[in-house]
mmCIF file of C-alpha atoms in Angstrom:
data_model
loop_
_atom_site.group_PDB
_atom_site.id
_atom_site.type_symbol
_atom_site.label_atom_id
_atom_site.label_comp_id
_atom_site.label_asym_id
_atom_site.label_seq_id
_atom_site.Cartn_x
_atom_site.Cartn_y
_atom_site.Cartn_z
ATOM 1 C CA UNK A 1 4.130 -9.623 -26.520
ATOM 2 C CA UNK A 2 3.653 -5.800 -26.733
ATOM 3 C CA UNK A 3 5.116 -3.633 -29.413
ATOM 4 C CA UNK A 4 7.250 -0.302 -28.806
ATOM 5 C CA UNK A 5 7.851 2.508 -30.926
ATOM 6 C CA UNK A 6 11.410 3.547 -29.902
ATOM 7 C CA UNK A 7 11.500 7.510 -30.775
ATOM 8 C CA UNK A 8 8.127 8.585 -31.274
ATOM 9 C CA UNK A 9 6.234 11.277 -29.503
ATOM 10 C CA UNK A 10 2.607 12.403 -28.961
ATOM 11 C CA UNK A 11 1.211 15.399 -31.011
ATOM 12 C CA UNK A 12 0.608 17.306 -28.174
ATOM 13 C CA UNK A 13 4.397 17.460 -26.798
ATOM 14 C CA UNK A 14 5.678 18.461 -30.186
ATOM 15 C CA UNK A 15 3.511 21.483 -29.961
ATOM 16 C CA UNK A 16 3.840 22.627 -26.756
ATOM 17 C CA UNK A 17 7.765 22.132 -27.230
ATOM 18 C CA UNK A 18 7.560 24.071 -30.107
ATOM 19 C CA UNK A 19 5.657 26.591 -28.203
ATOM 20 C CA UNK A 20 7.643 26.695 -25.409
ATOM 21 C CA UNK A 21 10.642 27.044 -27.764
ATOM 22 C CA UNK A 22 9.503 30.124 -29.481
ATOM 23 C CA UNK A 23 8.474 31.781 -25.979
ATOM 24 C CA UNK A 24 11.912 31.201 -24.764
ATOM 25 C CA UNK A 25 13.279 33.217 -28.346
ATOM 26 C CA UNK A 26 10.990 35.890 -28.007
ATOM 27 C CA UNK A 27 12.783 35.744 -24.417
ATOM 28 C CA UNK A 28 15.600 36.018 -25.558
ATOM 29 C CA UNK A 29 15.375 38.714 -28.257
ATOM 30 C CA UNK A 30 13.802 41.294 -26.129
ATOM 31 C CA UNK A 31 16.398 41.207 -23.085
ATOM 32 C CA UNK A 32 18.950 41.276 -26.291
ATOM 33 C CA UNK A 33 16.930 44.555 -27.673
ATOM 34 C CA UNK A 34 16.301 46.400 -24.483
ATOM 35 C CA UNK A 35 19.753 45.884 -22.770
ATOM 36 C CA UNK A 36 20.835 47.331 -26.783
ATOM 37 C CA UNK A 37 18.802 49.977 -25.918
ATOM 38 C CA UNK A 38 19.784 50.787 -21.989
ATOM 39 C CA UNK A 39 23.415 50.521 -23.329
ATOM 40 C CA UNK A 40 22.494 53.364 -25.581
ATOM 41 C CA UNK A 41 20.997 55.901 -23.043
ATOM 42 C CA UNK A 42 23.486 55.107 -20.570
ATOM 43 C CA UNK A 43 25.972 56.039 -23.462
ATOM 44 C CA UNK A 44 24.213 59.568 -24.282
ATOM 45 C CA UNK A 45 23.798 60.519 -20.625
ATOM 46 C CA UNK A 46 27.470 59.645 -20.012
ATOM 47 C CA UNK A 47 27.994 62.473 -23.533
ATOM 48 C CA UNK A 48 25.701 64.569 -21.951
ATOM 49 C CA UNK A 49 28.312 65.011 -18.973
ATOM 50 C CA UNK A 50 30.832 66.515 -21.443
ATOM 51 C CA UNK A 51 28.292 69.100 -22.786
ATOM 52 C CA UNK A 52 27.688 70.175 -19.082
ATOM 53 C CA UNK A 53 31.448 70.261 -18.494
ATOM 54 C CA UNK A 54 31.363 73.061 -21.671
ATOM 55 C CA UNK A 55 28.367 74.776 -20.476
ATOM 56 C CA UNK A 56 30.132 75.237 -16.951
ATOM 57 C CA UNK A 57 33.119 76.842 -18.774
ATOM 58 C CA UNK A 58 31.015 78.907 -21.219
ATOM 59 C CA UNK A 59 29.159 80.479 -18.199
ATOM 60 C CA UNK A 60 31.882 81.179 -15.711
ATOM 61 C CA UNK A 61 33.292 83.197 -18.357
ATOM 62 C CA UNK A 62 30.630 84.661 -18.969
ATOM 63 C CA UNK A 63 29.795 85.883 -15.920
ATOM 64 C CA UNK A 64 33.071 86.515 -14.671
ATOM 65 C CA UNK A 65 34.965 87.917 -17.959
ATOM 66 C CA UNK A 66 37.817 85.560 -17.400
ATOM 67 C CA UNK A 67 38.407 82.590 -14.768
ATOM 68 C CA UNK A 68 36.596 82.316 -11.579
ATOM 69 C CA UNK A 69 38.040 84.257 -8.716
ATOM 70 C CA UNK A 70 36.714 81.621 -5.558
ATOM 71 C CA UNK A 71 34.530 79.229 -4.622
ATOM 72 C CA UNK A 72 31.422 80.776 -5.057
ATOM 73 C CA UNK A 73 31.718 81.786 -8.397
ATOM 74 C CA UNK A 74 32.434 78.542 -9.822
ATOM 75 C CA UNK A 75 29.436 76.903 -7.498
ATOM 76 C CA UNK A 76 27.368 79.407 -8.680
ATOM 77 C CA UNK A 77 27.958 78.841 -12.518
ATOM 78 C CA UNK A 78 27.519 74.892 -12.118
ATOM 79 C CA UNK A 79 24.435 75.828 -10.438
ATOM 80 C CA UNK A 80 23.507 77.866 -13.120
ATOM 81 C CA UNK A 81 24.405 75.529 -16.065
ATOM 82 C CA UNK A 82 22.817 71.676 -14.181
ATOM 83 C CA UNK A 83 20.108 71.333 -11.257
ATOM 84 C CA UNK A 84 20.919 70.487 -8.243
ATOM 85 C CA UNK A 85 22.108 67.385 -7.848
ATOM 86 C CA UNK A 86 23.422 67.088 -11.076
ATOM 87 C CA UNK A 87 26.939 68.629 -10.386
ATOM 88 C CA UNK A 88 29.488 68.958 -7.737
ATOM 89 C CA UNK A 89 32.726 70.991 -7.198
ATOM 90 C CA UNK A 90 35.412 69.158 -5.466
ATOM 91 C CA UNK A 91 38.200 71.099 -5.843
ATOM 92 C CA UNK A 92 39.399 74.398 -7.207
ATOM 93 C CA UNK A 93 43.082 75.520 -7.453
ATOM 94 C CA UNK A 94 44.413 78.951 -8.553
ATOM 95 C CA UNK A 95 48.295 79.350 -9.284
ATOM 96 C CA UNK A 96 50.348 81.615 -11.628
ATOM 97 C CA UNK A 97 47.242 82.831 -14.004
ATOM 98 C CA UNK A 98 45.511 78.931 -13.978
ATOM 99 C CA UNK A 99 42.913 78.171 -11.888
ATOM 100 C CA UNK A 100 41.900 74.427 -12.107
ATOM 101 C CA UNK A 101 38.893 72.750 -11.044
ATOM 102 C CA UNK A 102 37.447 69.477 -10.960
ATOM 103 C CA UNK A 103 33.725 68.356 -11.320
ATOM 104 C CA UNK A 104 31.510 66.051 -11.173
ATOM 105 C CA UNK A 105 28.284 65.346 -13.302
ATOM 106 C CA UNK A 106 25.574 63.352 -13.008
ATOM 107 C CA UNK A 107 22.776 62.085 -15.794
ATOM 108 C CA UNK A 108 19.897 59.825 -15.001
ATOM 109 C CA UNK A 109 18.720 57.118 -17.751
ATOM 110 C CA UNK A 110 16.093 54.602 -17.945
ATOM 111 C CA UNK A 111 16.696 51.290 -17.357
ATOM 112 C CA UNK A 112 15.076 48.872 -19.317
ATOM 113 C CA UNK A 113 14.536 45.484 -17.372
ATOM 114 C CA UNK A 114 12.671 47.546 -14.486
ATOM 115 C CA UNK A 115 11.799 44.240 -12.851
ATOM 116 C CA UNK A 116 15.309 43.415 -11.481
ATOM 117 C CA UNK A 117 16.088 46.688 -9.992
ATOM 118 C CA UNK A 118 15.249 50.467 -10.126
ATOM 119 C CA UNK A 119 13.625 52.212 -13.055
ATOM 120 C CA UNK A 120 16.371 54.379 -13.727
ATOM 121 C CA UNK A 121 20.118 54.721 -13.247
ATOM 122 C CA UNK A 122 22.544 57.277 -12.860
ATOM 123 C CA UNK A 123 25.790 57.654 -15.007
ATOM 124 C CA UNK A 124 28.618 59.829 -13.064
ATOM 125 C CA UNK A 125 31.673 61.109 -14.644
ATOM 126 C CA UNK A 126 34.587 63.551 -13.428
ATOM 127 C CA UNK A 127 36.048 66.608 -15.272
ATOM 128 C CA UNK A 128 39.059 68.717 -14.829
ATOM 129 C CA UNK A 129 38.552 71.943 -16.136
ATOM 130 C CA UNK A 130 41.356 74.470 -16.655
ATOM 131 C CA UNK A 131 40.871 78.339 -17.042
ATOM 132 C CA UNK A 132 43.918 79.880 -18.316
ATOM 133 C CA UNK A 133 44.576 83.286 -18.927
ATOM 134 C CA UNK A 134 43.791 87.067 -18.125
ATOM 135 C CA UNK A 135 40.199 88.342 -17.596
ATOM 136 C CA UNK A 136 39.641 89.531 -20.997
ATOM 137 C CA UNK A 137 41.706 86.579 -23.065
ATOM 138 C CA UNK A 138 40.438 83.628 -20.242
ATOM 139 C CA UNK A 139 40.442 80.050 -22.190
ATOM 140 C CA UNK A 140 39.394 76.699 -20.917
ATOM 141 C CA UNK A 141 40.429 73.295 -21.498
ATOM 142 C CA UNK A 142 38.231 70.248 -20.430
ATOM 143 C CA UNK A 143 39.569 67.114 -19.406
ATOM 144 C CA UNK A 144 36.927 64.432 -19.569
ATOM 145 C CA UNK A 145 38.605 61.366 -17.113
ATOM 146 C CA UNK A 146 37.446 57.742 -17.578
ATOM 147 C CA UNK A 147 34.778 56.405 -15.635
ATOM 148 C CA UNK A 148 36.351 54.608 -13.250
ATOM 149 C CA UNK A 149 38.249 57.414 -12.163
ATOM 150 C CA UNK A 150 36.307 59.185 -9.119
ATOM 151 C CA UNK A 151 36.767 62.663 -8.817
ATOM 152 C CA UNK A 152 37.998 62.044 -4.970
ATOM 153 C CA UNK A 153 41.352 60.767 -6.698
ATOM 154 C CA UNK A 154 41.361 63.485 -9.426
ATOM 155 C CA UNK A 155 41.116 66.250 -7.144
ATOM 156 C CA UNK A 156 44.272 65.261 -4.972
#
């Protein structure tokens, strides 16, 4: 008759379990730190969009003294204040001393698990910006919308 031990394993399988084991933590902890850290960039590009949104308002006053007066001048401030690409005018409405307009802006970020898709990503987010006033007195508000709000349904 042969005798069984019921429950005991080799040397050699405890060790590569526990080896496999801690490969599969280190795993684990890294995906949890870098998709931490993509969270954060994609955070701080998606604030960036808000300091654009100021720039743009700071410069078309500046350059025009007060709101803009068409199309052009507004494109050509956003130019001014992002790189191509980076902005986009869908709309501008002047009534009664308010001209509105509403913007898009764009930020790029690095990605961290490169492996499952492109190195970096871009963040979009829509603004409403409204000039009010005469030349000389010309304020602005900023309206940052959510990000699930596309500027297509803003600027309607």
């Amino acid at each position: 008759m042969a005798s069984h031990q019921v429950g005991r394993s080799a040397p050699w399988a405890k060790a590569l379990g526990a080896v496999l084991l801690a490969f599969l933590a280190v795993v684990i902890v890294a995906y949890a730190v870098g998709e931490s850290r993509e969270a954060d960039r994609e955070r701080s590009a998606f604030e960036a969009t808000r300091a654009d949104a100021q720039r743009f308002a700071d410069a078309v006053i500046d350059e025009n003294g007060g709101p803009p007066y068409d199309r052009r001048d507004a494109e050509r401030a956003l130019d001014s204040v992002v790189g191509k690409g980076q902005g986009l005018l869908y709309a501008m409405r002047s009534t009664e001393g308010r001209t509105r307009t509403v913007l898009q802006f764009s930020h790029t970020f690095e990605r961290s698990l490169t492996f499952l898709g492109p190195a970096q990503a871009t963040v979009d987010r829509c603004f409403t910006v409204v000039f009010q006033g005469a030349a000389a007195r010309t304020e602005a508000e900023i309206i940052a919308h959510d990000a699930d709000e596309p500027c297509s349904e803003v600027a309607q």
